[in-house]
């Protein structure tokens, strides 16, 4: 790119001062290639014309020459015939704009300081908006003739060719920042591609050398010395914050980091940017909250409607939407509220009434700050106790045990039901209020495309919550609601490389883990809400044990079905060492005795494959000779007389005899493969039962609390369903006939708890439990009998009873096949049999109300008893059928179907566990266990077709939760702070959510600030690895804050704070600028100088 010169800036100024300012409206000006402005212009033009961006624009039907990009949206004209419709896509929708537009947004932000929008720039164009160029040079564009004259005069009076180094550096700064952002995005893409090529088809544990690997770099890279456009991959990785990987597994983890993405955080964050508990400098104090409430009571606009949300709706937006539409489009609706001038003025008036100092250190608020004030006032009106602890929405505890097993949609509906009791809210403001409150208290509810099957309290839910926390902490508050479930779960594939990084994830995961333990019934919620290390130890122990069992279950589903041919090959390889299965399959045996060959039936082959002969039991001694691939048996001389049988020559016969004896020696060492097979099948079925038992216990543990209590403490009966035996008299019915007609895919459970009858259909291999609330209190068992005549011989007619089935309200197809149960379906000829005796009620083992007790259903003896009864009495596979498949007599398709069913169980388990195969030990944190993930993202991405081979070839995979849920031992000193965030030790990790002013508060209350600062640095390093812009510029210690002359060090209600006096009031100073910020301090005491 040409270097900027004074001449280029001079020519640009001349055009702006002459032809471009002949009229007030905007026009296009030519951008000299050697002007200071050109670098940013070229970056924007290039970003507009990437194949990815143009393909996305065209996929939306927009005409390129009509496209306008704004900070958080892109707009264009969609033509249909001769009619054009303007469409807008934003960072908040599911259009994919935030994913595809990162480079373009970075370039546009550098040039569009006012956020008015920039039009598409064609690839060969050198012309750009006059107004945008003026604004970039800090000149307000003209809107009328008078302003036009002022702008022209200003341009003529100023000589751009004589800029100082400081002025030129300031102007170039934004373009340089954009160029750096784009270059780093490009470098990450190049690095990911280069590394992927290096490890393609290489096993995880293979060492990888990066010594000779090169990757393209941008001109702004620290490695671009002397005009270099390439650098060593290892150096590029270090510049992006990574450790140099040494194995293929480590390389793949780096690739995942390079390909991961976090949505840009919305400007309004989590909507509660002025609220913090306990108070932090710059936030609203308890007294401020009372003053805000008083302002709303006195303000005419606030009093004009029941709620401030209604009062701020000056455009009547709510009246245009149904409650469902408000729920789905809450962000857009709030933006329309807040963009109205009257709403902005209201926010400014509220702030001014409390003498609020803005980021500029004055009473003048920016548009963003005015919006923040309006929203925070609305939040405080709905819930004066804001902000509450995570998971608490206006007093509703989301993570209470009673919500375990429920869908997120049902819990949100209950939250809205509770909010509807607030007289200030109406049916349309309720979903809007829920959205505002959950953004800070439970942001996971606002993620797009959450599966309807996900249950609160499950490992999948814990994994998901951790992904949301990861996104919110790394990308900034509010970014997760711009992301989809798949994108959030993609973050769970990322593994850490150092103990410090692992400690950061510990911080992210500890609240989720404690909530999970509470919902699992491991402990009761402490009265004071404070958890101990003992609680954490209980939770992590149970979590790891459950994960170990689930991984074991998945291993069983991944076992191959014993097949006679496989066993034969395995046995033959012991006597033919060094030969592969393919080589053995190519070997043949030949009848050695010519007399036997001559007397055999023509239908019997004289030459057979070695494997087939062994499988059928025909591989006996003294009968066969072995033929290598392509080898032909020796042949006697041609027959010369009908009375003389040709014989082999003496040498050929000796060779045949030696061959037979050599084969005899091998045959003597071979076991009977047919006798071996039943034992292998039994072992296979036992392991499959163990796996399905664990999966079924898991399903029971994820039922709603009331159902878990009923199964744990009620009377439980189990039933199997079967079809009637088609007019066969009861006396002639064989056990085999009964088994053939049994519905082994499902079992019915009846539970009587406190007089309430509940029914559950359990389908283990479908990983499905269906609660039935439409069945009668008592079932008709055993069918009915009907007497029919039966003839056993001449004139021997007997009247014998036949057991008949009935039309029952069950979908028997679901019980007997892989079909899912259909509601409302009945099946004829069904007989219901009881499985074993009743499991009688057990007393609640703890004191207090039984309705409040939470059973540990996954590990309880009662759950094990129920599941064992299912596995022993109604297992999904009949042994005789499996043995036939293993023997190889059934068609190949049936064998494949059985294996496919096990594969589907495996795939269905993955969302509940996050990953598969092997639990391994690591040293991520001293004394900790860690797991590496590899395949969960493939499931989330819908890669069903390719996942199973990947599962089989992957050594170790595990959910993000297992990596983040660790016991912090003596190597880390902040355990208590992580357990109880109100102690302050964990506040550093969330400081990005409250702005820089929250940092001194976190450090001042922490027991060991140096440890927290180190973790803050590590967290920022993770942002670098993720490619996320800095959200938290943590000073190395509290004393390094910017301190304005005249500022005093002191305390405000025991909170350390630097303060400055303005207009007779004390204000906290901003730690970066040193300017007064926030509302006046109401209890500041300066420390002695």
PDB file of N, CA and C in Angstrom, residues 385-413:
ATOM      1  N   UNK A 385     -34.823  -4.738  44.387  1.00  0.00           N
ATOM      2  CA  UNK A 385     -33.682  -5.433  44.976  1.00  0.00           C
ATOM      3  C   UNK A 385     -32.584  -5.739  43.965  1.00  0.00           C
ATOM      4  N   UNK A 386     -32.732  -5.265  42.734  1.00  0.00           N
ATOM      5  CA  UNK A 386     -31.682  -5.495  41.728  1.00  0.00           C
ATOM      6  C   UNK A 386     -30.380  -4.850  42.190  1.00  0.00           C
ATOM      7  N   UNK A 387     -29.225  -5.484  41.868  1.00  0.00           N
ATOM      8  CA  UNK A 387     -29.094  -6.798  41.239  1.00  0.00           C
ATOM      9  C   UNK A 387     -29.084  -7.904  42.288  1.00  0.00           C
ATOM     10  N   UNK A 388     -29.704  -9.012  41.945  1.00  0.00           N
ATOM     11  CA  UNK A 388     -29.723 -10.161  42.850  1.00  0.00           C
ATOM     12  C   UNK A 388     -28.611 -11.138  42.466  1.00  0.00           C
ATOM     13  N   UNK A 389     -28.520 -12.216  43.237  1.00  0.00           N
ATOM     14  CA  UNK A 389     -27.521 -13.234  42.930  1.00  0.00           C
ATOM     15  C   UNK A 389     -27.873 -13.918  41.603  1.00  0.00           C
ATOM     16  N   UNK A 390     -26.884 -14.467  40.913  1.00  0.00           N
ATOM     17  CA  UNK A 390     -27.176 -15.196  39.665  1.00  0.00           C
ATOM     18  C   UNK A 390     -28.236 -16.257  39.881  1.00  0.00           C
ATOM     19  N   UNK A 391     -29.164 -16.319  38.941  1.00  0.00           N
ATOM     20  CA  UNK A 391     -30.232 -17.308  39.023  1.00  0.00           C
ATOM     21  C   UNK A 391     -31.460 -16.836  39.760  1.00  0.00           C
ATOM     22  N   UNK A 392     -31.419 -15.625  40.311  1.00  0.00           N
ATOM     23  CA  UNK A 392     -32.571 -15.089  41.033  1.00  0.00           C
ATOM     24  C   UNK A 392     -33.186 -13.972  40.211  1.00  0.00           C
ATOM     25  N   UNK A 393     -34.413 -14.194  39.741  1.00  0.00           N
ATOM     26  CA  UNK A 393     -35.112 -13.222  38.904  1.00  0.00           C
ATOM     27  C   UNK A 393     -36.301 -12.683  39.684  1.00  0.00           C
ATOM     28  N   UNK A 394     -36.156 -11.468  40.182  1.00  0.00           N
ATOM     29  CA  UNK A 394     -37.223 -10.819  40.943  1.00  0.00           C
ATOM     30  C   UNK A 394     -37.737 -11.709  42.074  1.00  0.00           C
ATOM     31  N   UNK A 395     -36.820 -12.395  42.741  1.00  0.00           N
ATOM     32  CA  UNK A 395     -37.185 -13.256  43.858  1.00  0.00           C
ATOM     33  C   UNK A 395     -37.458 -14.697  43.488  1.00  0.00           C
ATOM     34  N   UNK A 396     -37.514 -15.008  42.195  1.00  0.00           N
ATOM     35  CA  UNK A 396     -37.735 -16.392  41.752  1.00  0.00           C
ATOM     36  C   UNK A 396     -36.388 -17.073  41.615  1.00  0.00           C
ATOM     37  N   UNK A 397     -36.204 -18.189  42.317  1.00  0.00           N
ATOM     38  CA  UNK A 397     -34.942 -18.916  42.305  1.00  0.00           C
ATOM     39  C   UNK A 397     -34.964 -19.950  41.180  1.00  0.00           C
ATOM     40  N   UNK A 398     -34.244 -19.656  40.113  1.00  0.00           N
ATOM     41  CA  UNK A 398     -34.233 -20.547  38.952  1.00  0.00           C
ATOM     42  C   UNK A 398     -33.592 -21.883  39.281  1.00  0.00           C
ATOM     43  N   UNK A 399     -32.519 -21.850  40.058  1.00  0.00           N
ATOM     44  CA  UNK A 399     -31.733 -23.058  40.278  1.00  0.00           C
ATOM     45  C   UNK A 399     -32.169 -23.835  41.514  1.00  0.00           C
ATOM     46  N   UNK A 400     -33.429 -23.699  41.891  1.00  0.00           N
ATOM     47  CA  UNK A 400     -33.975 -24.478  42.997  1.00  0.00           C
ATOM     48  C   UNK A 400     -34.159 -25.923  42.562  1.00  0.00           C
ATOM     49  N   UNK A 401     -34.050 -26.873  43.491  1.00  0.00           N
ATOM     50  CA  UNK A 401     -34.183 -28.291  43.129  1.00  0.00           C
ATOM     51  C   UNK A 401     -35.502 -28.621  42.430  1.00  0.00           C
ATOM     52  N   UNK A 402     -36.547 -27.884  42.751  1.00  0.00           N
ATOM     53  CA  UNK A 402     -37.847 -28.181  42.144  1.00  0.00           C
ATOM     54  C   UNK A 402     -37.821 -28.000  40.628  1.00  0.00           C
ATOM     55  N   UNK A 403     -36.861 -27.236  40.117  1.00  0.00           N
ATOM     56  CA  UNK A 403     -36.776 -27.027  38.669  1.00  0.00           C
ATOM     57  C   UNK A 403     -35.913 -28.069  37.974  1.00  0.00           C
ATOM     58  N   UNK A 404     -35.305 -28.947  38.734  1.00  0.00           N
ATOM     59  CA  UNK A 404     -34.484 -29.992  38.125  1.00  0.00           C
ATOM     60  C   UNK A 404     -35.353 -30.881  37.244  1.00  0.00           C
ATOM     61  N   UNK A 405     -34.872 -31.132  36.036  1.00  0.00           N
ATOM     62  CA  UNK A 405     -35.613 -31.985  35.114  1.00  0.00           C
ATOM     63  C   UNK A 405     -36.613 -31.252  34.257  1.00  0.00           C
ATOM     64  N   UNK A 406     -36.803 -29.960  34.501  1.00  0.00           N
ATOM     65  CA  UNK A 406     -37.756 -29.188  33.700  1.00  0.00           C
ATOM     66  C   UNK A 406     -37.059 -28.577  32.495  1.00  0.00           C
ATOM     67  N   UNK A 407     -37.836 -28.264  31.474  1.00  0.00           N
ATOM     68  CA  UNK A 407     -37.273 -27.582  30.315  1.00  0.00           C
ATOM     69  C   UNK A 407     -37.100 -26.107  30.638  1.00  0.00           C
ATOM     70  N   UNK A 408     -36.202 -25.462  29.919  1.00  0.00           N
ATOM     71  CA  UNK A 408     -35.962 -24.045  30.143  1.00  0.00           C
ATOM     72  C   UNK A 408     -37.185 -23.221  29.753  1.00  0.00           C
ATOM     73  N   UNK A 409     -37.913 -23.680  28.745  1.00  0.00           N
ATOM     74  CA  UNK A 409     -39.115 -22.957  28.328  1.00  0.00           C
ATOM     75  C   UNK A 409     -40.169 -22.967  29.428  1.00  0.00           C
ATOM     76  N   UNK A 410     -40.322 -24.095  30.109  1.00  0.00           N
ATOM     77  CA  UNK A 410     -41.348 -24.174  31.158  1.00  0.00           C
ATOM     78  C   UNK A 410     -40.953 -23.305  32.350  1.00  0.00           C
ATOM     79  N   UNK A 411     -39.662 -23.243  32.659  1.00  0.00           N
ATOM     80  CA  UNK A 411     -39.221 -22.396  33.774  1.00  0.00           C
ATOM     81  C   UNK A 411     -39.393 -20.932  33.417  1.00  0.00           C
ATOM     82  N   UNK A 412     -39.086 -20.569  32.184  1.00  0.00           N
ATOM     83  CA  UNK A 412     -39.290 -19.170  31.783  1.00  0.00           C
ATOM     84  C   UNK A 412     -40.770 -18.802  31.879  1.00  0.00           C
ATOM     85  N   UNK A 413     -41.632 -19.726  31.477  1.00  0.00           N
ATOM     86  CA  UNK A 413     -43.071 -19.458  31.579  1.00  0.00           C
ATOM     87  C   UNK A 413     -43.464 -19.219  33.030  1.00  0.00           C
TER      88      UNK A 413
END
